[in-house]
PDB file of C-alpha atoms in Angstrom:
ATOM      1  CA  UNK A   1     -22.142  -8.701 -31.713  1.00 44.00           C
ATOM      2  CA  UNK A   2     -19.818 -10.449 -29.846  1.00 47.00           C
ATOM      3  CA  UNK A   3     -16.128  -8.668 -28.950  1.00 48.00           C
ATOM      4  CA  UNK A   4     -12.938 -10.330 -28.590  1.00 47.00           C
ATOM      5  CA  UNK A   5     -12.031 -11.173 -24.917  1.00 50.00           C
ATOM      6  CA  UNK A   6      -8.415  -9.019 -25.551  1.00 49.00           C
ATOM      7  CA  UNK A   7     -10.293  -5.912 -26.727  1.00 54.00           C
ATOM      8  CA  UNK A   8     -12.979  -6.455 -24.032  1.00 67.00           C
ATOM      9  CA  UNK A   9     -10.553  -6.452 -20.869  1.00 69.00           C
ATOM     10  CA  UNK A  10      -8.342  -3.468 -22.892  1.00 69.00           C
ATOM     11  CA  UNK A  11     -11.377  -1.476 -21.776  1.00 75.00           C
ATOM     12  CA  UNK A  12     -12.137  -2.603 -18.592  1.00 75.00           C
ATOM     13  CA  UNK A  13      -8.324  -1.594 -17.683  1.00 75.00           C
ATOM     14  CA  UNK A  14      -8.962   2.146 -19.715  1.00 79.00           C
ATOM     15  CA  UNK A  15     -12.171   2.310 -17.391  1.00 76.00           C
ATOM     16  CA  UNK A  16     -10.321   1.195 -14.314  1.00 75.00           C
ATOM     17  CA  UNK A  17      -7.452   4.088 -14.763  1.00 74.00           C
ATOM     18  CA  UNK A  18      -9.857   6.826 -15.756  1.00 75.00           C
ATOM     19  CA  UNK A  19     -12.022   6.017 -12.306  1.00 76.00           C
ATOM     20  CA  UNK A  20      -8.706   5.707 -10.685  1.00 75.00           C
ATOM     21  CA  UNK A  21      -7.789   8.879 -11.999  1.00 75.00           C
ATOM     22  CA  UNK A  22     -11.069  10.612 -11.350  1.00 73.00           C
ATOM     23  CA  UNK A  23     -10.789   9.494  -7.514  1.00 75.00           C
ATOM     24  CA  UNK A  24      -7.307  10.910  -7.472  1.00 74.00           C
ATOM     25  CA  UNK A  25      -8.262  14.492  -8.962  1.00 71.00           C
ATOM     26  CA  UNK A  26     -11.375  14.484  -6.313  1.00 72.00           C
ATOM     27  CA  UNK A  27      -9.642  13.383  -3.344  1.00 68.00           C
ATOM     28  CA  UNK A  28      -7.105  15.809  -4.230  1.00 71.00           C
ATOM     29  CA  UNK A  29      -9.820  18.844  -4.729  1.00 74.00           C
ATOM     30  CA  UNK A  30     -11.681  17.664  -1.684  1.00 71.00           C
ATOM     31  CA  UNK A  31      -8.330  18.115   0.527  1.00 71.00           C
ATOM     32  CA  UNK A  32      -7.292  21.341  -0.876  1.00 75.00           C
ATOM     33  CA  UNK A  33     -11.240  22.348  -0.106  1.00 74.00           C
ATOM     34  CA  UNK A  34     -10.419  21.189   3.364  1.00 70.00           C
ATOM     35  CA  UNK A  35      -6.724  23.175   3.938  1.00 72.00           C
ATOM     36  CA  UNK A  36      -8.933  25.921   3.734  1.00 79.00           C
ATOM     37  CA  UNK A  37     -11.169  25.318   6.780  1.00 80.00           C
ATOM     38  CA  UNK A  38      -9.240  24.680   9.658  1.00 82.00           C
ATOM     39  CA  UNK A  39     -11.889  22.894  11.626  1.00 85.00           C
ATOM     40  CA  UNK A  40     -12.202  20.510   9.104  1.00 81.00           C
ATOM     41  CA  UNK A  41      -8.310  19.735   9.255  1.00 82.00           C
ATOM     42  CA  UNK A  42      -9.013  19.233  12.987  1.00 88.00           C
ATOM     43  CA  UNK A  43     -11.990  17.258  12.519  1.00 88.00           C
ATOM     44  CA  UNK A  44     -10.134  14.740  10.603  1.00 83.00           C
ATOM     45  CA  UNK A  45      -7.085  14.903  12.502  1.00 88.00           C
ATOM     46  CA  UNK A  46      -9.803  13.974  15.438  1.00 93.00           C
ATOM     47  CA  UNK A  47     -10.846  11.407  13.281  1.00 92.00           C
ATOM     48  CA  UNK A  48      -7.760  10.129  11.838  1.00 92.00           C
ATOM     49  CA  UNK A  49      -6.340   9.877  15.705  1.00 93.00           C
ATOM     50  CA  UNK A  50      -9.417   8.130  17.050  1.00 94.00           C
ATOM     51  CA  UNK A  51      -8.927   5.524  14.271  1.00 93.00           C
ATOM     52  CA  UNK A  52      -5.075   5.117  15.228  1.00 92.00           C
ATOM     53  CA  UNK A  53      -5.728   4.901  19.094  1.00 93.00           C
ATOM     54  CA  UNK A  54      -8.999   2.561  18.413  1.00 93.00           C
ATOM     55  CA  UNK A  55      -6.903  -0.087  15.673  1.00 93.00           C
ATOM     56  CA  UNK A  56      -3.302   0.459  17.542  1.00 93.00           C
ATOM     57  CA  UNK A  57      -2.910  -3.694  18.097  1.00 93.00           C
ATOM     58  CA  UNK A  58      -3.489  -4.406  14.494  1.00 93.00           C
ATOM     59  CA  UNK A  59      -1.445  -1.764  13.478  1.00 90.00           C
ATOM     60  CA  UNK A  60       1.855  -2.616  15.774  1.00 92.00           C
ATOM     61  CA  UNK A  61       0.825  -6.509  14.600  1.00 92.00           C
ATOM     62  CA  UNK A  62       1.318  -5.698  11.109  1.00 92.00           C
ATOM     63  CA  UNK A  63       4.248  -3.512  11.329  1.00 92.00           C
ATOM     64  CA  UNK A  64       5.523  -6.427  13.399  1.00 93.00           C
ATOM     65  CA  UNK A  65       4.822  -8.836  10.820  1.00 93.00           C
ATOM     66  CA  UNK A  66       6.314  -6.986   8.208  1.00 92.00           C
ATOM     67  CA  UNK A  67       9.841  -6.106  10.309  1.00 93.00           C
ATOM     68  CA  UNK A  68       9.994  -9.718  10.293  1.00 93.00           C
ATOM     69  CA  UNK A  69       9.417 -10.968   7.103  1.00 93.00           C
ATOM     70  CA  UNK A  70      12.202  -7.947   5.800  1.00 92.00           C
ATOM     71  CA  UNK A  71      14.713  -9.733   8.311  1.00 93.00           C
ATOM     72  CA  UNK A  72      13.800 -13.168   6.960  1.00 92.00           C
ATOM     73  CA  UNK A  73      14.161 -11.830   3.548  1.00 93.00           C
ATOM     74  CA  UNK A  74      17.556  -9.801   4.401  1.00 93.00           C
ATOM     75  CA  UNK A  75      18.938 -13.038   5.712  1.00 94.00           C
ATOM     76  CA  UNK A  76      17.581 -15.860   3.199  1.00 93.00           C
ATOM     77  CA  UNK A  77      19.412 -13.471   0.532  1.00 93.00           C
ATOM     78  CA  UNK A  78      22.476 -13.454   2.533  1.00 92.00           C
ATOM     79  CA  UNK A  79      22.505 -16.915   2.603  1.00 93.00           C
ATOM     80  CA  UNK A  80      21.957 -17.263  -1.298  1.00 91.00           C
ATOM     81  CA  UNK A  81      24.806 -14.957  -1.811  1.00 91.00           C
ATOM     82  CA  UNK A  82      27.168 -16.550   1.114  1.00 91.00           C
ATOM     83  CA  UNK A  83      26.268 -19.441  -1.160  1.00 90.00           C
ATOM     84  CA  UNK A  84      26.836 -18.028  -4.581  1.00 90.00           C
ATOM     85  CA  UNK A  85      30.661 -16.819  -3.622  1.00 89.00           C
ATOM     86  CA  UNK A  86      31.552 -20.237  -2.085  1.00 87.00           C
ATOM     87  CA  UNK A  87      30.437 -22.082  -5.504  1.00 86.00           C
ATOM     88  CA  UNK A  88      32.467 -19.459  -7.329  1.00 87.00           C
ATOM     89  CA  UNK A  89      35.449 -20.152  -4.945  1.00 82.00           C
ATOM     90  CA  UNK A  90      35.396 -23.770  -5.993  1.00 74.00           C
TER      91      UNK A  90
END
């Protein structure tokens, strides 16, 4: 029996949120589990570092790159509105 493509992706989205959920409620359980032990907090503090210090260029890179594109964005809207209250002035 065929279903309709509408009713077919409806599910695939209800899926998609209940894993998404699921994941959520684990992660959450698995870090509350962890607050407990404090070697594990320092073992992924360890971890967490260690990932910072080893990816530091692509992280400064895209913090860079996304300073940038705010400033670009701040100022292109500027310029629309600069432009919008000298057409209303005519």
């Amino acid at each position: 029996m065929k279903h309709a493509h509408g009713g077919n992706s409806m599910s695939k989205e209800i899926v998609k949120g209940s894993m998404a959920s699921a994941t959520v409620y684990s992660g959450g359980k698995l870090l509350s589990n962890a607050a407990k032990h404090p070697v594990i907090v320092f073992g992924l503090g360890v971890v967490a570092g260690y990932l910072v210090y080893k990816y530091r260029k692509e992280i400064v890179s895209g913090a860079t790159k996304a300073v940038d594109a705010g400033k670009d964005f701040v100022l292109h809207q500027k310029e629309n509105l600069e432009d919008l209250v000298a057409e209303t002035k005519e």
